Tab-separated table of C-alpha atoms in Angstrom:
chain	number	residue	atom	x	y	z
A	97	MET	CA	71.363	104.292	115.207
A	98	LEU	CA	73.880	103.304	112.527
A	99	LYS	CA	76.760	101.127	113.559
A	100	GLN	CA	80.002	103.130	113.611
A	101	ARG	CA	82.467	100.902	111.871
A	102	PHE	CA	83.195	101.940	108.302
A	103	ALA	CA	86.126	104.310	108.747
A	104	ILE	CA	87.826	101.692	110.888
A	105	THR	CA	87.305	99.113	108.154
A	106	LEU	CA	88.971	101.289	105.549
A	107	LEU	CA	92.010	101.812	107.735
A	108	ALA	CA	92.380	98.236	108.898
A	109	THR	CA	91.782	96.537	105.574
A	110	THR	CA	94.246	98.731	103.720
A	111	PHE	CA	97.135	97.314	105.714
A	112	LEU	CA	96.233	93.663	105.343
A	113	THR	CA	98.742	91.515	103.513
A	114	GLY	CA	97.861	88.277	101.800
A	115	ALA	CA	99.511	85.400	103.564
A	116	ALA	CA	100.547	82.536	101.305
A	117	SER	CA	98.268	79.528	101.362
A	118	ALA	CA	98.347	76.131	99.708
A	119	ALA	CA	94.677	76.468	98.760
A	120	VAL	CA	94.680	79.823	96.989
A	121	ILE	CA	93.239	79.608	93.487
A	122	ASP	CA	94.756	81.857	90.822
A	123	VAL	CA	92.310	83.346	88.314
A	124	ALA	CA	94.026	84.987	85.342
A	125	MET	CA	92.136	87.913	83.813
A	126	ASP	CA	93.042	90.149	80.898
A	127	THR	CA	92.690	93.550	82.574
A	128	SER	CA	92.572	95.156	85.980
A	129	PRO	CA	89.118	96.379	87.060
A	130	ALA	CA	88.209	100.052	86.986
A	131	GLY	CA	86.742	99.808	90.493
A	132	LEU	CA	85.091	97.428	92.973
A	133	ASP	CA	81.984	99.251	94.221
A	134	PRO	CA	79.151	96.782	93.466
A	135	HIS	CA	76.658	99.610	93.004
A	136	LEU	CA	78.823	101.433	90.452
A	137	VAL	CA	80.807	98.904	88.446
A	138	THR	CA	79.694	97.793	85.012
A	139	ALA	CA	82.887	96.272	83.585
A	140	PHE	CA	82.670	92.510	83.620
A	141	ASN	CA	86.079	92.032	85.233
A	142	SER	CA	84.887	94.013	88.243
A	143	VAL	CA	81.644	92.059	88.471
A	144	MET	CA	83.433	88.697	88.328
A	145	ILE	CA	85.570	89.649	91.314
A	146	VAL	CA	82.960	91.101	93.665
A	147	GLN	CA	79.656	89.458	92.705
A	148	ASP	CA	78.935	86.426	94.924
A	149	ASN	CA	82.541	86.284	96.159
A	150	VAL	CA	82.745	89.517	98.189
A	151	TYR	CA	79.137	90.675	98.109
A	152	GLN	CA	75.726	89.067	98.232
A	153	GLY	CA	72.137	90.192	97.747
A	154	LEU	CA	68.931	89.323	99.533
A	155	THR	CA	68.406	86.670	96.858
A	156	GLY	CA	70.720	84.684	94.608
A	157	LEU	CA	70.588	83.057	91.174
A	158	THR	CA	71.654	79.464	90.590
A	159	ALA	CA	73.339	78.155	87.457
A	160	ASP	CA	69.891	77.293	86.067
A	161	LEU	CA	68.763	80.882	86.851
A	162	SER	CA	66.417	79.879	89.660
A	163	VAL	CA	65.938	82.476	92.408
A	164	VAL	CA	67.075	81.210	95.816
A	165	PRO	CA	67.443	82.761	99.288
A	166	SER	CA	70.760	84.398	100.101
A	167	LEU	CA	70.974	87.054	102.824
A	168	ALA	CA	67.212	86.734	103.114
A	169	ASP	CA	66.112	83.396	104.554
A	170	SER	CA	62.539	83.798	103.346
A	171	TRP	CA	59.973	86.307	102.163
A	172	THR	CA	56.248	86.872	101.936
A	173	ILE	CA	54.323	88.867	99.347
A	174	SER	CA	51.075	90.720	100.008
A	175	GLU	CA	47.979	89.712	98.051
A	176	ASP	CA	48.141	92.865	95.937
A	177	GLY	CA	51.821	92.242	95.120
A	178	LEU	CA	52.917	95.601	96.526
A	179	VAL	CA	54.595	94.644	99.807
A	180	TYR	CA	57.494	92.187	100.162
A	181	THR	CA	58.593	91.280	103.680
A	182	PHE	CA	62.028	89.679	104.013
A	183	LYS	CA	63.270	87.685	106.993
A	184	LEU	CA	67.049	88.015	107.127
A	185	HIS	CA	69.577	85.307	107.861
A	186	PRO	CA	70.617	85.598	111.536
A	187	GLY	CA	74.201	85.776	112.731
A	188	VAL	CA	75.650	87.253	109.525
A	189	THR	CA	78.643	89.565	109.810
A	190	PHE	CA	80.442	91.859	107.431
A	191	HIS	CA	84.103	91.282	106.705
A	192	ASP	CA	85.060	93.857	109.324
A	193	GLY	CA	83.321	91.764	112.005
A	194	SER	CA	80.310	94.034	112.445
A	195	THR	CA	76.767	92.701	112.404
A	196	PHE	CA	74.652	92.651	109.258
A	197	ASP	CA	71.049	93.709	109.815
A	198	ALA	CA	67.999	95.325	108.245
A	199	GLU	CA	69.535	98.816	108.461
A	200	ASP	CA	72.207	97.707	106.002
A	201	VAL	CA	69.561	96.396	103.611
A	202	ALA	CA	67.582	99.636	103.782
A	203	ALA	CA	70.707	101.764	103.304
A	204	SER	CA	71.818	99.654	100.313
A	205	ILE	CA	68.445	100.067	98.590
A	206	ARG	CA	68.501	103.824	99.209
A	207	ARG	CA	72.108	104.046	98.016
A	208	VAL	CA	71.326	102.360	94.690
A	209	GLN	CA	68.349	104.668	94.194
A	210	SER	CA	70.201	107.850	95.185
A	211	PRO	CA	70.704	110.366	92.344
A	212	ASP	CA	73.965	111.418	94.010
A	213	ILE	CA	75.369	107.888	93.759
A	214	ALA	CA	74.023	107.510	90.191
A	215	SER	CA	74.116	103.735	90.286
A	216	PRO	CA	73.631	101.897	86.972
A	217	MET	CA	71.638	99.406	89.071
A	218	SER	CA	68.911	101.876	89.991
A	219	SER	CA	66.435	100.894	87.274
A	220	ARG	CA	66.494	97.311	88.544
A	221	ILE	CA	64.603	98.393	91.669
A	222	SER	CA	62.864	101.564	90.538
A	223	PRO	CA	59.382	100.244	91.509
A	224	VAL	CA	60.528	100.171	95.150
A	225	VAL	CA	59.102	103.333	96.725
A	226	GLY	CA	59.404	102.451	100.405
A	227	VAL	CA	61.888	100.624	102.621
A	228	LYS	CA	60.930	99.990	106.241
A	229	VAL	CA	62.998	98.355	108.950
A	230	ILE	CA	60.582	96.278	111.044
A	231	ASP	CA	63.222	94.864	113.377
A	232	PRO	CA	66.926	93.963	113.011
A	233	LEU	CA	66.097	90.824	111.008
A	234	THR	CA	63.006	92.001	109.102
A	235	VAL	CA	62.776	94.524	106.283
A	236	GLU	CA	59.769	95.507	104.204
A	237	LEU	CA	59.824	96.794	100.623
A	238	THR	CA	56.800	98.635	99.224
A	239	LEU	CA	56.258	98.933	95.469
A	240	ASN	CA	54.285	101.433	93.421
A	241	ALA	CA	52.970	98.596	91.215
A	242	PRO	CA	53.360	94.819	91.037
A	243	PHE	CA	56.840	93.972	89.732
A	244	ALA	CA	57.197	90.412	88.477
A	245	PRO	CA	61.030	90.237	88.370
A	246	LEU	CA	61.705	91.836	91.778
A	247	LEU	CA	63.176	88.731	93.409
A	248	ALA	CA	65.544	88.179	90.474
A	249	SER	CA	66.419	91.888	90.455
A	250	LEU	CA	67.428	91.802	94.103
A	251	SER	CA	70.110	89.212	93.332
A	252	TYR	CA	71.992	92.026	91.564
A	253	ILE	CA	71.755	94.490	94.467
A	254	ALA	CA	74.715	93.888	96.767
A	255	ILE	CA	74.194	94.638	100.453
A	256	VAL	CA	76.884	96.995	101.722
A	257	PRO	CA	77.503	98.521	105.164
A	258	ALA	CA	74.995	101.238	106.022
A	259	GLU	CA	77.823	103.723	106.622
A	260	ALA	CA	78.636	103.670	102.896
A	261	GLU	CA	75.189	104.940	101.931
A	262	THR	CA	76.254	108.445	100.902
A	263	ASN	CA	79.921	107.738	100.179
A	264	LYS	CA	80.634	107.349	96.466
A	265	GLU	CA	84.331	106.555	96.826
A	266	ALA	CA	84.693	104.289	99.870
A	267	LEU	CA	83.978	100.942	98.187
A	268	GLN	CA	85.748	101.469	94.870
A	269	GLN	CA	89.146	100.474	96.256
A	270	VAL	CA	88.262	98.575	99.444
A	271	PRO	CA	85.112	96.446	99.216
A	272	VAL	CA	83.396	95.312	102.440
A	273	GLY	CA	80.740	92.639	102.067
A	274	THR	CA	79.275	89.521	103.651
A	275	GLY	CA	80.408	87.013	101.016
A	276	PRO	CA	82.625	83.941	101.409
A	277	PHE	CA	85.817	85.849	100.587
A	278	LYS	CA	87.059	89.164	101.932
A	279	PHE	CA	89.291	91.719	100.301
A	280	VAL	CA	92.986	91.734	101.215
A	281	GLU	CA	95.072	93.667	98.699
A	282	TRP	CA	95.018	95.357	95.303
A	283	GLN	CA	98.253	95.829	93.414
A	284	PRO	CA	97.261	97.921	90.361
A	285	ASN	CA	97.867	96.159	87.043
A	286	SER	CA	99.186	93.147	88.948
A	287	PHE	CA	96.637	91.355	91.152
A	288	ILE	CA	93.785	91.517	93.649
A	289	SER	CA	93.784	89.026	96.483
A	290	LEU	CA	90.873	87.786	98.577
A	291	GLU	CA	91.051	85.501	101.576
A	292	LYS	CA	88.615	83.063	103.132
A	293	PHE	CA	86.133	84.776	105.433
A	294	ALA	CA	86.386	82.669	108.576
A	295	ASP	CA	83.018	83.886	109.894
A	296	TYR	CA	81.067	83.200	106.716
A	297	ARG	CA	77.435	82.348	107.404
A	298	GLU	CA	77.562	78.861	105.843
A	299	ALA	CA	79.519	76.405	107.960
A	300	GLY	CA	82.403	74.705	106.168
A	301	LEU	CA	82.485	77.217	103.342
A	302	PRO	CA	84.388	78.426	101.497
A	303	VAL	CA	86.702	75.459	101.037
A	304	LEU	CA	89.477	77.508	99.454
A	305	ASP	CA	91.751	79.645	101.602
A	306	GLY	CA	91.730	82.458	99.085
A	307	ILE	CA	91.488	83.737	95.535
A	308	LYS	CA	94.118	85.650	93.616
A	309	PHE	CA	92.961	87.533	90.526
A	310	SER	CA	96.050	88.023	88.372
A	311	PHE	CA	95.928	90.611	85.592
A	312	VAL	CA	97.702	89.197	82.547
A	313	PRO	CA	97.156	91.217	79.347
A	314	GLU	CA	98.686	88.720	76.920
A	315	ALA	CA	96.404	85.834	75.966
A	316	ALA	CA	99.353	83.597	75.135
A	317	THR	CA	100.843	84.184	78.587
A	318	ARG	CA	97.548	83.249	80.238
A	319	GLN	CA	97.317	80.051	78.208
A	320	VAL	CA	100.893	78.993	78.946
A	321	GLY	CA	100.343	79.788	82.616
A	322	LEU	CA	97.236	77.605	82.756
A	323	ALA	CA	99.034	74.693	81.134
A	324	SER	CA	101.997	75.005	83.495
A	325	GLY	CA	99.850	75.299	86.626
A	326	GLU	CA	100.823	78.914	87.354
A	327	TYR	CA	97.173	79.867	86.861
A	328	ASP	CA	94.161	77.742	87.718
A	329	ILE	CA	91.256	79.413	85.894
A	330	LEU	CA	90.858	81.500	82.758
A	331	PRO	CA	87.307	82.895	83.002
A	332	SER	CA	85.106	83.880	80.056
A	333	ILE	CA	87.703	83.129	77.405
A	334	ASP	CA	87.232	84.126	73.780
A	335	PRO	CA	86.377	81.474	71.162
A	336	ALA	CA	89.896	81.382	69.710
A	337	THR	CA	91.398	80.636	73.120
A	338	ALA	CA	88.726	78.010	73.824
A	339	LEU	CA	89.606	76.207	70.592
A	340	GLN	CA	93.323	76.293	71.365
A	341	LEU	CA	92.800	74.886	74.865
A	342	GLN	CA	90.380	72.122	73.911
A	343	GLY	CA	91.966	68.724	74.426
A	344	GLN	CA	95.149	69.962	76.090
A	345	PRO	CA	96.278	67.594	78.882
A	346	GLY	CA	95.011	68.593	82.307
A	347	ILE	CA	92.828	71.430	80.990
A	348	THR	CA	89.024	71.384	81.003
A	349	VAL	CA	87.018	73.852	78.939
A	350	HIS	CA	83.567	74.394	80.461
A	351	GLU	CA	80.944	75.727	78.047
A	352	THR	CA	77.347	76.891	78.144
A	353	ARG	CA	75.144	79.124	76.024
A	354	ASP	CA	75.841	82.694	77.063
A	355	LEU	CA	73.017	84.973	78.152
A	356	GLY	CA	75.379	87.824	77.362
A	357	TYR	CA	75.826	89.158	73.857
A	358	THR	CA	78.078	91.124	71.568
A	359	LEU	CA	76.714	94.346	70.152
A	360	VAL	CA	77.160	97.556	68.252
A	361	GLY	CA	75.866	100.421	70.402
A	362	MET	CA	74.715	103.702	68.841
A	363	ASN	CA	74.337	107.126	70.430
A	364	VAL	CA	71.094	108.494	68.956
A	365	THR	CA	72.153	112.084	69.703
A	366	ARG	CA	75.166	111.823	67.406
A	367	GLY	CA	74.465	113.104	63.889
A	368	PRO	CA	73.154	110.494	61.458
A	369	LEU	CA	72.524	107.891	64.185
A	370	GLY	CA	69.571	109.926	65.429
A	371	ASP	CA	67.616	108.806	62.372
A	372	PRO	CA	66.019	105.353	62.824
A	373	ARG	CA	66.482	104.685	59.120
A	374	VAL	CA	70.242	104.982	59.559
A	375	ARG	CA	70.158	102.558	62.507
A	376	GLU	CA	68.104	100.128	60.425
A	377	ALA	CA	70.633	100.452	57.606
A	378	VAL	CA	73.390	99.502	60.045
A	379	ASN	CA	71.469	96.336	60.922
A	380	MET	CA	70.921	95.500	57.254
A	381	LEU	CA	74.639	95.804	56.516
A	382	LEU	CA	75.642	93.415	59.286
A	383	ASP	CA	76.105	89.825	58.178
A	384	ARG	CA	75.925	88.287	61.630
A	385	GLN	CA	76.814	84.779	60.562
A	386	GLU	CA	79.911	86.088	58.776
A	387	ILE	CA	80.890	87.902	61.977
A	388	ILE	CA	80.393	84.740	64.025
A	389	ASP	CA	82.391	82.621	61.564
A	390	GLY	CA	85.202	85.149	61.141
A	391	ALA	CA	85.556	86.737	64.576
A	392	LEU	CA	84.086	84.115	66.919
A	393	PHE	CA	85.301	80.994	65.087
A	394	GLY	CA	81.738	79.810	64.668
A	395	ALA	CA	81.118	79.737	68.437
A	396	GLY	CA	77.767	81.473	68.654
A	397	VAL	CA	74.430	82.128	67.043
A	398	PRO	CA	72.897	85.313	65.621
A	399	GLY	CA	70.547	86.820	68.111
A	400	GLY	CA	68.126	89.661	68.619
A	401	PRO	CA	67.407	91.666	71.755
A	402	LEU	CA	67.035	88.519	73.884
A	403	SER	CA	69.216	85.429	74.068
A	404	PRO	CA	67.936	82.285	72.316
A	405	ALA	CA	68.792	80.569	75.609
A	406	LEU	CA	65.749	82.330	77.076
A	407	VAL	CA	63.463	80.028	75.112
A	408	GLU	CA	60.355	81.275	76.895
A	409	TRP	CA	61.039	84.880	75.813
A	410	ALA	CA	63.230	85.255	72.725
A	411	LEU	CA	61.771	85.653	69.244
A	412	PRO	CA	63.583	83.969	66.333
A	413	THR	CA	65.752	86.252	64.231
A	414	SER	CA	63.589	85.319	61.236
A	415	ASP	CA	61.033	87.764	62.695
A	416	TYR	CA	63.395	90.659	61.908
A	417	ALA	CA	63.617	91.580	58.215
A	418	CYS	CA	66.676	93.760	58.876
A	419	TYR	CA	68.655	90.689	59.941
A	420	THR	CA	68.837	89.522	56.308
A	421	PRO	CA	71.933	91.250	54.859
A	422	ASN	CA	70.836	93.708	52.195
A	423	VAL	CA	73.445	96.189	51.007
A	424	GLU	CA	71.269	97.819	48.358
A	425	GLY	CA	68.353	98.112	50.761
A	426	ALA	CA	70.646	99.769	53.311
A	427	LYS	CA	71.920	102.246	50.718
A	428	ALA	CA	68.337	103.102	49.806
A	429	LEU	CA	67.489	103.778	53.448
A	430	LEU	CA	70.526	106.022	53.844
A	431	ALA	CA	69.556	107.952	50.719
A	432	GLU	CA	65.991	108.291	52.014
A	433	ALA	CA	67.422	109.718	55.235
A	434	GLY	CA	69.373	112.295	53.213
A	435	MET	CA	72.785	110.796	53.915
A	436	THR	CA	75.653	111.226	51.475
A	437	ALA	CA	78.525	108.747	51.433
A	438	PRO	CA	80.813	108.489	53.172
A	439	VAL	CA	78.851	108.595	56.444
A	440	LYS	CA	81.655	109.082	58.945
A	441	ILE	CA	81.424	107.346	62.316
A	442	VAL	CA	83.897	106.843	65.181
A	443	MET	CA	83.558	103.420	66.806
A	444	LYS	CA	85.112	102.750	70.231
A	445	VAL	CA	86.149	99.181	71.006
A	446	LEU	CA	86.057	97.282	74.273
A	447	PRO	CA	89.564	95.902	74.958
A	448	ARG	CA	88.854	92.197	74.390
A	449	GLN	CA	90.144	90.064	71.560
A	450	ASP	CA	86.697	88.979	70.388
A	451	THR	CA	85.334	92.529	70.307
A	452	ARG	CA	88.423	93.791	68.484
A	453	ASP	CA	87.938	91.086	65.860
A	454	ILE	CA	84.222	91.852	65.616
A	455	ALA	CA	84.945	95.564	65.171
A	456	GLN	CA	87.193	94.906	62.185
A	457	VAL	CA	84.575	92.767	60.425
A	458	VAL	CA	81.817	95.291	61.210
A	459	GLN	CA	83.997	98.098	59.848
A	460	GLN	CA	84.315	96.236	56.529
A	461	GLN	CA	80.630	95.357	56.340
A	462	LEU	CA	79.458	98.907	57.026
A	463	ALA	CA	81.892	100.241	54.430
A	464	ALA	CA	80.001	98.305	51.756
A	465	GLY	CA	76.962	100.494	52.403
A	466	GLY	CA	78.732	103.832	52.496
A	467	PHE	CA	79.893	104.177	56.110
A	468	GLU	CA	83.453	105.241	56.894
A	469	VAL	CA	84.151	103.852	60.361
A	470	GLU	CA	87.183	104.843	62.397
A	471	LEU	CA	88.069	102.277	65.070
A	472	VAL	CA	89.394	103.552	68.403
A	473	ASN	CA	90.832	100.924	70.748
A	474	GLN	CA	90.737	102.016	74.394
A	475	GLU	CA	91.895	100.689	77.744
A	476	ILE	CA	89.064	99.498	79.964
A	477	GLY	CA	88.924	102.476	82.334
A	478	GLN	CA	88.592	105.004	79.509
A	479	PHE	CA	86.106	102.831	77.631
A	480	VAL	CA	83.854	102.531	80.683
A	481	GLN	CA	84.100	106.242	81.445
A	482	ASP	CA	83.177	107.196	77.872
A	483	TRP	CA	80.343	104.658	77.920
A	484	ARG	CA	78.911	106.041	81.157
A	485	ASN	CA	79.182	109.617	79.863
A	486	SER	CA	77.682	108.762	76.420
A	487	GLU	CA	80.919	109.951	74.819
A	488	PHE	CA	80.691	107.817	71.677
A	489	ASP	CA	79.139	107.657	68.238
A	490	MET	CA	79.250	103.873	68.159
A	491	PHE	CA	80.937	101.201	70.219
A	492	VAL	CA	81.512	97.482	69.999
A	493	SER	CA	81.222	95.650	73.284
A	494	ALA	CA	80.022	92.562	75.113
A	495	ASN	CA	77.240	92.817	77.677
A	496	GLY	CA	76.072	90.430	80.356
A	497	GLY	CA	72.610	88.943	80.072
A	498	SER	CA	69.656	88.734	82.431
A	499	PRO	CA	67.128	85.992	83.210
A	500	ASP	CA	64.121	88.301	82.757
A	501	PRO	CA	63.524	90.774	79.894
A	502	ASP	CA	62.733	93.631	82.271
A	503	LEU	CA	66.158	93.396	83.898
A	504	TYR	CA	67.739	94.218	80.535
A	505	PHE	CA	65.180	96.295	78.662
A	506	TYR	CA	64.061	98.739	81.345
A	507	ARG	CA	67.445	100.001	82.445
A	508	THR	CA	68.820	100.011	78.878
A	509	PHE	CA	66.036	101.341	76.669
A	510	TYR	CA	63.534	103.141	78.914
A	511	SER	CA	63.802	106.941	78.703
A	512	GLY	CA	66.258	107.933	81.427
A	513	GLY	CA	67.065	104.299	82.270
A	514	SER	CA	70.139	103.847	84.447
A	515	THR	CA	72.190	102.326	81.607
A	516	ASN	CA	70.470	104.073	78.698
A	517	VAL	CA	73.738	105.631	77.625
A	518	PHE	CA	72.385	105.721	74.069
A	519	LYS	CA	69.983	108.599	74.961
A	520	TYR	CA	67.225	106.583	73.295
A	521	GLU	CA	63.621	107.662	73.858
A	522	ASP	CA	60.461	106.066	72.528
A	523	ALA	CA	57.109	106.728	74.198
A	524	ASP	CA	55.502	103.564	72.810
A	525	LEU	CA	58.358	101.422	74.103
A	526	ASN	CA	58.177	103.146	77.487
A	527	ALA	CA	54.522	102.192	77.707
A	528	LEU	CA	55.291	98.573	76.833
A	529	LEU	CA	58.058	98.359	79.431
A	530	ASP	CA	55.937	99.950	82.133
A	531	LYS	CA	53.221	97.420	81.447
A	532	GLY	CA	55.623	94.480	81.137
A	533	ARG	CA	57.086	94.926	84.596
A	534	SER	CA	53.721	95.324	86.326
A	535	VAL	CA	51.871	92.419	84.686
A	536	ILE	CA	52.135	89.080	86.482
A	537	ASP	CA	50.494	86.737	83.949
A	538	GLN	CA	53.260	85.021	81.953
A	539	ALA	CA	51.363	84.830	78.647
A	540	GLU	CA	50.492	88.516	78.807
A	541	ARG	CA	54.077	89.452	79.651
A	542	LYS	CA	55.316	87.336	76.741
A	543	ALA	CA	53.088	89.245	74.286
A	544	ILE	CA	54.331	92.580	75.639
A	545	TYR	CA	57.995	91.663	75.317
A	546	ASP	CA	57.412	90.211	71.845
A	547	ASP	CA	56.262	93.687	70.790
A	548	ALA	CA	59.255	95.271	72.533
A	549	GLN	CA	61.692	92.977	70.737
A	550	ARG	CA	60.165	93.783	67.350
A	551	LYS	CA	60.395	97.517	68.069
A	552	LEU	CA	64.022	97.353	69.201
A	553	ALA	CA	65.573	94.857	66.807
A	554	CYS	CA	65.932	97.050	63.704
A	555	THR	CA	65.679	100.677	64.799
A	556	GLY	CA	66.697	100.537	68.458
A	557	PRO	CA	70.045	101.944	69.634
A	558	ILE	CA	71.706	98.520	69.732
A	559	ALA	CA	72.498	96.228	66.838
A	560	HIS	CA	72.664	92.865	68.580
A	561	ILE	CA	75.196	90.598	66.926
A	562	ALA	CA	75.676	87.214	68.559
A	563	TYR	CA	75.083	85.126	71.624
A	564	GLY	CA	78.229	83.106	71.987
A	565	ASP	CA	79.296	79.994	73.775
A	566	LEU	CA	80.445	81.133	77.210
A	567	ALA	CA	83.652	79.278	78.015
A	568	THR	CA	85.919	79.071	81.058
A	569	ALA	CA	89.054	76.945	81.222
A	570	THR	CA	90.272	75.275	84.417
A	571	GLY	CA	93.570	73.597	85.183
A	572	ALA	CA	94.323	70.120	86.433
A	573	LYS	CA	94.110	70.986	90.155
A	574	VAL	CA	90.619	72.528	90.042
A	575	ASN	CA	87.726	70.394	91.248
A	576	GLY	CA	84.030	71.220	91.371
A	577	PHE	CA	83.930	74.253	89.103
A	578	GLU	CA	80.482	74.941	87.610
A	579	ILE	CA	80.050	77.445	84.814
A	580	ASN	CA	77.313	80.039	85.229
A	581	PRO	CA	75.452	81.397	82.153
A	582	LEU	CA	75.684	84.893	83.643
A	583	GLY	CA	79.478	84.600	83.689
A	584	ARG	CA	79.667	84.855	87.472
A	585	LEU	CA	82.261	82.837	89.393
A	586	THR	CA	79.598	81.697	91.846
A	587	SER	CA	80.923	78.182	92.292
A	588	LEU	CA	84.291	79.274	93.742
A	589	VAL	CA	82.714	78.995	97.186
A	590	THR	CA	82.677	75.189	96.844
A	591	VAL	CA	85.664	74.647	94.521
A	592	THR	CA	88.642	72.668	95.842
A	593	LEU	CA	92.263	72.427	94.721
A	594	SER	CA	94.044	69.097	94.624
A	595	GLU	CA	97.762	68.774	95.210
């Protein structure tokens, strides 16, 4: 029987007010999130707030991308690789005080896989074909084929109360998780506040009394606020801001190679972009180093479908002929495809300074080959909605990375993948991706994903631009912050504030 608690949670949490505390850290972000449901959100500002702070998965990922236990204490895998049995951490409670158990795990898996919920996370666990509750602290997942990245995939699947299984709206405004911080209040376009969860499963954590996420659209205001001590953290700052903050008294800029990337996305159902020769021409017109130098202040490297930081997976860009700028070659491809200049395209732009700057350089570079690109700057909610609904010709954006190729490729490029908003279909690639997720041998998987990268780099629906230097700035009072290459604010659970 499901625990009857969720409606009470919604009512009670709505009326909470954030009491002032000396140990509340203030994180200044550029925009307010579009929602907080961990199974629905894709915007990075939403993910930074709820991932690891409010919600947790059965597994977790460390800063070096190692898989570690989280809500699952341990697991065993059958000899054929088709059955995973998880032993859950005992004594865990949700933020409403109710008990976490295997029913919540099963309901969360079903929720992510439900067509009615339409979660962009669904492809991450699509090989899971059975979920069985063995007892309150044991759950069993059955797969239709071996799935090498399952344990890493589960770190992305937040466990939510079972009562939310069929409710698509309940968690968007009022999240209820098991993480170190619980939701208190959301003032639209102003702030979201979280407070320390006193019954968190790890004794002595979190150290902070709370987190306040302040929404501050102006970059200059965020920088001045960090220097003055009004704000404590500026997460995932753009390269220009990182340069300006370097060396300022009391400010530390933490940097690591980003697994995430900047990109030009293309809807293959929109006119000329349905022709792979046109998509290859786009790649040939992009001078990625010029984009990095001009829009990212040199803070990044050109990259293909996988981050160079994934040294065991990523091919060098020298393997992709289309990555050498070639205006005349691009014009020839467009002519071969029957295109007459100007080829008119509308490009939507994620509301971040780096992506706006990238869009302007890309617009100029594509113009040299005969494209006429109209830039449309949108607020985050509209951008995400249009992205989810495939309402774009092109867009410029920044996407988070993944530690395993399957976690990116399958959901993004497989026919019908949960984030294949590009409507891209390729039977040969589908076959590669099916094989890549079921093979266990590392060398064999590497060969498969090498082929996938070569197929995607020039004629896929994404022109990958750069893998930047991920940077977060912290103020003088912040101690113990550790930057995560996935951009998550995982270390806030152990961060302290000095007086």
